Amino acid sequence: MPSQKTMPDLRLKTVLFAGLSLVLLLSGCGGSDSRTKARKAGLIYWPAANAQEIELATRAVDEWNALHPHIPVIVQPIPESQSTEEVLLAAIVGKTTPDVCSNIWPGVVGQFVRARALVALDSFSDFDSLAAARLPEGQREAFRHDDGHIYQMPWKTNPIMMEYNVKRLQEAGFKQPPATYSEFISMGEALTRDVNGDGQRDQWMMYVDINVKWWLRYFDFYTFYLAASGGQTLIKNRQVTFENEAAVAVFGFFRECFARGLFPTATFQGDTFLSGQMATHITGPWNIAHVDKFKTADFEFDYAPIPLPDGHEGPVTTYGDPKNIAIFTTCRNTGDAWAFVKFLVSRQQDLALLRIASQLPIRKNLLGDSLFGEYLQNNPKMARFAEQAPRTLGVDAAPELREVFDAISQEFEACCVLGRRTPQEAVRRAAQRSRQILQ
Amino acid sequence: MKRALHYSILLLGTIIFLYPFLWMISATFKPELEIASFGLWPSQFTLSSYEQVFAKIPILRSLFNSLLVSLSITASVLFFGSMVGYSLSRLRFRGRNLMLMVILFTMMIPFQLTIIPLYILMVKLHWTDSYMALIAPGMMSGFGVLLFRQFFQAIPQSLIDAARMDGLNDVQILFKIIWPLSRPVMITVGIITFMNTWNEVLWPLIVIRDRALMTMPQTVTIFAVSGMAEAQLGVKLAAATLLALPVIIAYAIFQRYFIESMASTGLK
Amino acid sequence: MKHPGKNGTDLTAATRSDKMPKKPKNNRTGYLLSLPYWVHFAFFMAYPLVFSFILVFHEWDIYTPMRWVGLGNFIRLFQDSLFWQAILNTLWFLVIHIPLQIALALLFAVLLNEKLRGRGFFRAAYFMPVVVSGIVIAILWQQLFSMENGILNLLLGSIGLAKVPWLISPEWAMPSVAIMATWKNVGLYIVLFLAGLQNIPSHLYEAAGIDGATAWQKFRHITLPMLNPAVLLVLILSTIGGFSLFIEPYVLTGGGPMNRTLSAMLYIYKQAFYFNRMGYAATLGFFFAFIILAVVLVQRKVVEQEALE
């Protein structure tokens, strides 16, 4: 009930007015964006935000700025907290895209093009000759958009392979990494064990993230599927193409490994491959530097192709996780941007990519080129990835790809992790839902 | 005998509702391996969980964001809400009844219906990743207006008439006569608005992607689900404790107001 | 500035004894003071409502131009097994949550309604989870529910029971979320029931006592019917809460395992912000809102009917 006080409550009022003026103040500066302020100077270049790529980009730009003082380039790493695709899409809506970005995933290029955000690179007269010199036969077409133009400069690829702990394999009497599913499983049976004798397992064959986030399936299901299907992707001409034996075999393989306990379902802290808890690991070339940096002195590791279903034979195709370079339509001087892109894919910069970021440039005849050959000879682990590089594939360019992967991931959980569905049923259900999604 | 039974049930209830909080707070001071136990007293007192939280996420910045957003919205709802409530209860003008009906109608609309178009509005206004997206949609509350209206209706007309005789206009009457009388309703509306805004996670998750602008619950949510805590329980719980602490302290001091205010949300 | 409050008509109004002053119909101050509401309404209510109606007929990812699909979104919705799963999940949540909530809230409210020492303390303790943010509760319960070393399973183990796969098994996940939600909300309903109990005139009990009614009969025939409005409130708030469930599954389970904790709101969020299907997400929102309204109306009817009997 109303109190008897009749004097105005000045304190409350002051607080309220202060709050309100704050709101009004904020409305004035709410829309401003730090990125827009830097616009006036030369070009803005967004590399990926990991430490190696930031170093790579900073060095490249320092070199460029020394050579081209009239076209200064500013490096702005993509904000870390979220995926590059989200950041770029938000930037497209806000018209705050950079001039050049080198972390473009081919899976979203279609969407960017439809939003009229990218510059067609084949409009530059020297694009064709440059691309032809860079790309192995036949691969150039994979980057062409539906409208016949190419909007991305193929830059780097990261073949996904099996990393394994050499000593643990040797201790269990295995001389070679497993090439087939049954070899993998019998090796897993030998390597998954209780070492300290407390009645609970403390060493396993491999850690597979059981979270259902769609993108996790690139590195287990999709990588194994590309290998098992001999390089068939999931969608062709908006038709689902993965309802086949290869997919069933992959689901069956993961289901069995989980059921046998070769893949633990618990969560762990730290790097379980480095700690010796896991004998193998699905990973890419970037992990070489990481393991070298943190391993103990006597830790030995090596890489091998992805295992295949029994009865299949190589050569093995794998997922490549490619990242390309694009120029955005917000760029005011595309000629300068194109010159900068050409600089980024020059031989010297490709070598820096190998050296600094341990990632592979998409470039013809890497092993035969003396510039790269010398580096690869001194880095035999990197050479394994370079050998694999010509047989890598990216993802299909459907805008609904995430949803398709989400559908697969849901079935992966139900079938492989929980063992509630047969591989046949899981593949059928995933395919059915994908058809609905693509409708 | 019956009394003893009553008390034991009530005490059991107290344990069920309070023990988890005590456990959570104590877990943040325990070494990681000790967390999975009932005990509340750490064998070894450590601050490492908190050190990691402060090192990994901009928790103080997000605390500032949350305070800024919640205080701005609360101030706005009290200020504008009381204005609208006053006009609805004490002034006659065309469209007044329509407005009352509109308010009741909008309060019935589930937010599931408007949340997507509202997000798109934010995109079109270029408000995503700005404080405006967090503050502007919350600046008015139909429920707050109704509470003010109800309270103002109970104020004796003679008081207002006397003020008018003294030559005060309606704006002056609202701020000089009515406001000082309105402490109870201000507290109720203030607490409800502040708590709702403070605890909101879904809307910030939708409109804010920039870490520097994230609210505290959002920062803690993203920390908890993104794997940044690297499966360490103590660190997650420390982040949760930091988020809960301001509210727990405020609640410990003003618990009567909290309970009465929040219970009134049910009394539509 | 002119203010109508200063002119003569107002003084005549003041002399009347009406509760509501008869003032000129077009009080300009009235327009002025109510303007903030209309501005806010236009931007953040009317526009979204109208736009949501446009969205449901379109396919749109925000970035590329909108595409008219007619009833395509509705057709997709009826064929979408996850939409039905989300509804089923929500109903399952409500089936567990509502009775548990009402039973516990009633029990504690009746106990607290007795003249006991420390009532205020107990009430404050039970209310604590209501004020603490849902995300804190979710992180806390994620640890309590942990399969291998969660407190709940340690507790079960210490009294010789088997571990429960709270969040891991598709069957247990939603009940676990419902238990957690009950723990969080029951304090509020205790207070609401308590207010209801205190409004029951004591002479009703006295009269029944004279007629020789037992404690149970008093509870069944006096307390429960008199608490009907409070029960209705619990039903309505829980239903809305069930369809708005978001942060709990988002943090605890991500909607899994096997989509068994995929809530309505989580599904809308996924469609809109993982897959950029704004039109479809708006359609989902449209339908869930419709279901909420329908369920709430039915509940109101049923409870009022029972009150009449």
PDB file of C-alpha atoms in Angstrom, chain C residues 148-298:
ATOM      1  CA  GLU C 148      30.254 -42.293 -13.477  1.00  0.00           C
ATOM      2  CA  ASN C 149      30.825 -39.883 -10.626  1.00  0.00           C
ATOM      3  CA  GLY C 150      27.703 -37.751 -10.279  1.00  0.00           C
ATOM      4  CA  ILE C 151      26.390 -37.167  -6.778  1.00  0.00           C
ATOM      5  CA  LEU C 152      23.022 -38.781  -7.545  1.00  0.00           C
ATOM      6  CA  ASN C 153      24.598 -42.036  -8.688  1.00  0.00           C
ATOM      7  CA  LEU C 154      27.011 -41.987  -5.733  1.00  0.00           C
ATOM      8  CA  LEU C 155      23.968 -41.628  -3.493  1.00  0.00           C
ATOM      9  CA  LEU C 156      22.180 -44.519  -5.189  1.00  0.00           C
ATOM     10  CA  GLY C 157      25.340 -46.598  -4.962  1.00  0.00           C
ATOM     11  CA  SER C 158      25.742 -45.914  -1.256  1.00  0.00           C
ATOM     12  CA  ILE C 159      22.294 -47.360  -0.537  1.00  0.00           C
ATOM     13  CA  GLY C 160      22.973 -50.359  -2.739  1.00  0.00           C
ATOM     14  CA  LEU C 161      21.069 -49.341  -5.875  1.00  0.00           C
ATOM     15  CA  ALA C 162      22.271 -49.515  -9.461  1.00  0.00           C
ATOM     16  CA  LYS C 163      23.515 -46.444 -11.297  1.00  0.00           C
ATOM     17  CA  VAL C 164      20.971 -44.645 -13.438  1.00  0.00           C
ATOM     18  CA  PRO C 165      22.103 -43.415 -16.891  1.00  0.00           C
ATOM     19  CA  TRP C 166      20.339 -40.079 -16.261  1.00  0.00           C
ATOM     20  CA  LEU C 167      21.291 -38.090 -19.333  1.00  0.00           C
ATOM     21  CA  ILE C 168      22.859 -40.845 -21.403  1.00  0.00           C
ATOM     22  CA  SER C 169      19.929 -43.125 -22.047  1.00  0.00           C
ATOM     23  CA  PRO C 170      17.181 -42.015 -24.438  1.00  0.00           C
ATOM     24  CA  GLU C 171      14.549 -43.258 -21.966  1.00  0.00           C
ATOM     25  CA  TRP C 172      15.890 -41.445 -18.922  1.00  0.00           C
ATOM     26  CA  ALA C 173      16.964 -38.148 -20.470  1.00  0.00           C
ATOM     27  CA  MET C 174      13.603 -36.372 -20.527  1.00  0.00           C
ATOM     28  CA  PRO C 175      12.528 -37.563 -17.064  1.00  0.00           C
ATOM     29  CA  SER C 176      15.863 -36.266 -15.797  1.00  0.00           C
ATOM     30  CA  VAL C 177      15.208 -32.857 -17.342  1.00  0.00           C
ATOM     31  CA  ALA C 178      11.710 -32.908 -15.811  1.00  0.00           C
ATOM     32  CA  ILE C 179      13.110 -33.705 -12.372  1.00  0.00           C
ATOM     33  CA  MET C 180      15.548 -30.842 -12.661  1.00  0.00           C
ATOM     34  CA  ALA C 181      12.840 -28.437 -13.821  1.00  0.00           C
ATOM     35  CA  THR C 182      10.640 -29.477 -10.912  1.00  0.00           C
ATOM     36  CA  TRP C 183      13.464 -28.830  -8.479  1.00  0.00           C
ATOM     37  CA  LYS C 184      13.969 -25.392  -9.986  1.00  0.00           C
ATOM     38  CA  ASN C 185      10.325 -24.296 -10.057  1.00  0.00           C
ATOM     39  CA  VAL C 186       8.634 -25.947  -7.120  1.00  0.00           C
ATOM     40  CA  GLY C 187       9.524 -23.087  -4.750  1.00  0.00           C
ATOM     41  CA  LEU C 188       7.427 -20.678  -6.777  1.00  0.00           C
ATOM     42  CA  TYR C 189       4.426 -22.966  -6.684  1.00  0.00           C
ATOM     43  CA  ILE C 190       4.826 -23.557  -2.956  1.00  0.00           C
ATOM     44  CA  VAL C 191       4.481 -19.810  -2.489  1.00  0.00           C
ATOM     45  CA  LEU C 192       1.496 -19.626  -4.824  1.00  0.00           C
ATOM     46  CA  PHE C 193      -0.245 -22.525  -3.076  1.00  0.00           C
ATOM     47  CA  LEU C 194       0.600 -21.021   0.284  1.00  0.00           C
ATOM     48  CA  ALA C 195      -1.123 -17.793  -0.732  1.00  0.00           C
ATOM     49  CA  GLY C 196      -4.115 -19.870  -1.848  1.00  0.00           C
ATOM     50  CA  LEU C 197      -4.200 -21.801   1.417  1.00  0.00           C
ATOM     51  CA  GLN C 198      -4.129 -18.635   3.461  1.00  0.00           C
ATOM     52  CA  ASN C 199      -7.168 -17.378   1.600  1.00  0.00           C
ATOM     53  CA  ILE C 200      -9.295 -20.337   2.669  1.00  0.00           C
ATOM     54  CA  PRO C 201     -11.549 -19.109   5.461  1.00  0.00           C
ATOM     55  CA  SER C 202     -10.908 -21.095   8.652  1.00  0.00           C
ATOM     56  CA  HIS C 203     -14.611 -21.417   9.426  1.00  0.00           C
ATOM     57  CA  LEU C 204     -14.925 -23.956   6.611  1.00  0.00           C
ATOM     58  CA  TYR C 205     -12.565 -26.284   8.429  1.00  0.00           C
ATOM     59  CA  GLU C 206     -14.243 -25.612  11.733  1.00  0.00           C
ATOM     60  CA  ALA C 207     -17.634 -26.479  10.300  1.00  0.00           C
ATOM     61  CA  ALA C 208     -16.274 -29.656   8.767  1.00  0.00           C
ATOM     62  CA  GLY C 209     -14.644 -30.521  12.083  1.00  0.00           C
ATOM     63  CA  ILE C 210     -17.986 -30.296  13.802  1.00  0.00           C
ATOM     64  CA  ASP C 211     -19.426 -32.652  11.170  1.00  0.00           C
ATOM     65  CA  GLY C 212     -16.694 -35.123  12.095  1.00  0.00           C
ATOM     66  CA  ALA C 213     -14.636 -34.938   8.880  1.00  0.00           C
ATOM     67  CA  THR C 214     -11.180 -36.536   8.942  1.00  0.00           C
ATOM     68  CA  ALA C 215      -8.044 -34.594   7.985  1.00  0.00           C
ATOM     69  CA  TRP C 216      -7.991 -36.283   4.581  1.00  0.00           C
ATOM     70  CA  GLN C 217     -11.650 -35.471   3.960  1.00  0.00           C
ATOM     71  CA  LYS C 218     -10.995 -31.845   4.840  1.00  0.00           C
ATOM     72  CA  PHE C 219      -8.059 -31.794   2.455  1.00  0.00           C
ATOM     73  CA  ARG C 220     -10.000 -33.499  -0.324  1.00  0.00           C
ATOM     74  CA  HIS C 221     -13.231 -31.533  -0.037  1.00  0.00           C
ATOM     75  CA  ILE C 222     -12.137 -28.130   1.210  1.00  0.00           C
ATOM     76  CA  THR C 223      -8.467 -27.515   0.493  1.00  0.00           C
ATOM     77  CA  LEU C 224      -8.248 -28.941  -3.012  1.00  0.00           C
ATOM     78  CA  PRO C 225     -11.340 -27.265  -4.465  1.00  0.00           C
ATOM     79  CA  MET C 226     -10.381 -23.948  -2.904  1.00  0.00           C
ATOM     80  CA  LEU C 227      -6.934 -24.223  -4.455  1.00  0.00           C
ATOM     81  CA  ASN C 228      -8.343 -24.662  -7.955  1.00  0.00           C
ATOM     82  CA  PRO C 229      -7.225 -21.246  -9.224  1.00  0.00           C
ATOM     83  CA  ALA C 230      -3.697 -21.916  -7.984  1.00  0.00           C
ATOM     84  CA  VAL C 231      -3.697 -25.330  -9.646  1.00  0.00           C
ATOM     85  CA  LEU C 232      -4.840 -23.765 -12.895  1.00  0.00           C
ATOM     86  CA  LEU C 233      -1.997 -21.305 -12.634  1.00  0.00           C
ATOM     87  CA  VAL C 234       0.497 -24.102 -12.125  1.00  0.00           C
ATOM     88  CA  LEU C 235      -0.910 -25.939 -15.129  1.00  0.00           C
ATOM     89  CA  ILE C 236      -0.750 -22.905 -17.380  1.00  0.00           C
ATOM     90  CA  LEU C 237       2.685 -21.748 -16.294  1.00  0.00           C
ATOM     91  CA  SER C 238       4.092 -25.276 -16.550  1.00  0.00           C
ATOM     92  CA  THR C 239       2.641 -25.760 -20.022  1.00  0.00           C
ATOM     93  CA  ILE C 240       4.107 -22.506 -21.263  1.00  0.00           C
ATOM     94  CA  GLY C 241       7.338 -23.437 -19.507  1.00  0.00           C
ATOM     95  CA  GLY C 242       7.383 -26.847 -21.186  1.00  0.00           C
ATOM     96  CA  PHE C 243       7.050 -25.363 -24.652  1.00  0.00           C
ATOM     97  CA  SER C 244       9.650 -22.722 -23.821  1.00  0.00           C
ATOM     98  CA  LEU C 245      12.179 -25.229 -22.512  1.00  0.00           C
ATOM     99  CA  PHE C 246      15.469 -24.218 -24.065  1.00  0.00           C
ATOM    100  CA  ILE C 247      18.499 -23.649 -21.920  1.00  0.00           C
ATOM    101  CA  GLU C 248      18.091 -26.899 -19.972  1.00  0.00           C
ATOM    102  CA  PRO C 249      18.359 -29.260 -22.953  1.00  0.00           C
ATOM    103  CA  TYR C 250      20.757 -26.867 -24.718  1.00  0.00           C
ATOM    104  CA  VAL C 251      23.263 -27.240 -21.889  1.00  0.00           C
ATOM    105  CA  LEU C 252      22.503 -30.731 -20.585  1.00  0.00           C
ATOM    106  CA  THR C 253      21.978 -32.803 -23.694  1.00  0.00           C
ATOM    107  CA  GLY C 254      21.969 -30.637 -26.811  1.00  0.00           C
ATOM    108  CA  GLY C 255      18.565 -32.188 -27.519  1.00  0.00           C
ATOM    109  CA  GLY C 256      19.818 -35.775 -27.505  1.00  0.00           C
ATOM    110  CA  PRO C 257      20.200 -38.658 -27.007  1.00  0.00           C
ATOM    111  CA  MET C 258      18.280 -39.660 -30.115  1.00  0.00           C
ATOM    112  CA  ASN C 259      16.471 -36.300 -30.072  1.00  0.00           C
ATOM    113  CA  ARG C 260      14.564 -37.347 -26.993  1.00  0.00           C
ATOM    114  CA  THR C 261      15.101 -34.011 -25.260  1.00  0.00           C
ATOM    115  CA  LEU C 262      14.695 -31.905 -28.388  1.00  0.00           C
ATOM    116  CA  SER C 263      12.298 -29.231 -27.138  1.00  0.00           C
ATOM    117  CA  ALA C 264      10.056 -27.043 -29.245  1.00  0.00           C
ATOM    118  CA  MET C 265      12.186 -23.968 -28.678  1.00  0.00           C
ATOM    119  CA  LEU C 266      15.440 -25.827 -29.237  1.00  0.00           C
ATOM    120  CA  TYR C 267      14.132 -27.080 -32.575  1.00  0.00           C
ATOM    121  CA  ILE C 268      13.137 -23.576 -33.646  1.00  0.00           C
ATOM    122  CA  TYR C 269      16.593 -22.368 -32.636  1.00  0.00           C
ATOM    123  CA  LYS C 270      18.290 -25.146 -34.582  1.00  0.00           C
ATOM    124  CA  GLN C 271      16.283 -24.530 -37.736  1.00  0.00           C
ATOM    125  CA  ALA C 272      16.843 -20.778 -37.585  1.00  0.00           C
ATOM    126  CA  PHE C 273      20.428 -20.475 -36.439  1.00  0.00           C
ATOM    127  CA  TYR C 274      22.134 -23.726 -37.419  1.00  0.00           C
ATOM    128  CA  PHE C 275      20.423 -24.192 -40.761  1.00  0.00           C
ATOM    129  CA  ASN C 276      19.294 -20.618 -41.583  1.00  0.00           C
ATOM    130  CA  ARG C 277      15.730 -21.661 -42.333  1.00  0.00           C
ATOM    131  CA  MET C 278      13.973 -18.532 -41.138  1.00  0.00           C
ATOM    132  CA  GLY C 279      10.693 -19.247 -42.900  1.00  0.00           C
ATOM    133  CA  TYR C 280      10.458 -22.752 -41.537  1.00  0.00           C
ATOM    134  CA  ALA C 281      11.496 -21.661 -38.049  1.00  0.00           C
ATOM    135  CA  ALA C 282       8.777 -18.998 -38.097  1.00  0.00           C
ATOM    136  CA  THR C 283       6.287 -21.667 -39.171  1.00  0.00           C
ATOM    137  CA  LEU C 284       7.353 -23.869 -36.270  1.00  0.00           C
ATOM    138  CA  GLY C 285       6.975 -20.911 -33.900  1.00  0.00           C
ATOM    139  CA  PHE C 286       3.558 -20.208 -35.329  1.00  0.00           C
ATOM    140  CA  PHE C 287       2.438 -23.773 -34.670  1.00  0.00           C
ATOM    141  CA  PHE C 288       3.912 -24.113 -31.219  1.00  0.00           C
ATOM    142  CA  ALA C 289       2.312 -20.810 -30.202  1.00  0.00           C
ATOM    143  CA  PHE C 290      -0.993 -22.106 -31.501  1.00  0.00           C
ATOM    144  CA  ILE C 291      -0.618 -25.341 -29.526  1.00  0.00           C
ATOM    145  CA  ILE C 292       0.236 -23.450 -26.338  1.00  0.00           C
ATOM    146  CA  LEU C 293      -2.877 -21.299 -26.670  1.00  0.00           C
ATOM    147  CA  ALA C 294      -5.057 -24.325 -27.359  1.00  0.00           C
ATOM    148  CA  VAL C 295      -3.683 -26.343 -24.438  1.00  0.00           C
ATOM    149  CA  VAL C 296      -4.030 -23.411 -22.049  1.00  0.00           C
ATOM    150  CA  LEU C 297      -7.632 -22.809 -23.099  1.00  0.00           C
ATOM    151  CA  VAL C 298      -8.520 -26.482 -22.650  1.00  0.00           C
TER     152      VAL C 298
END
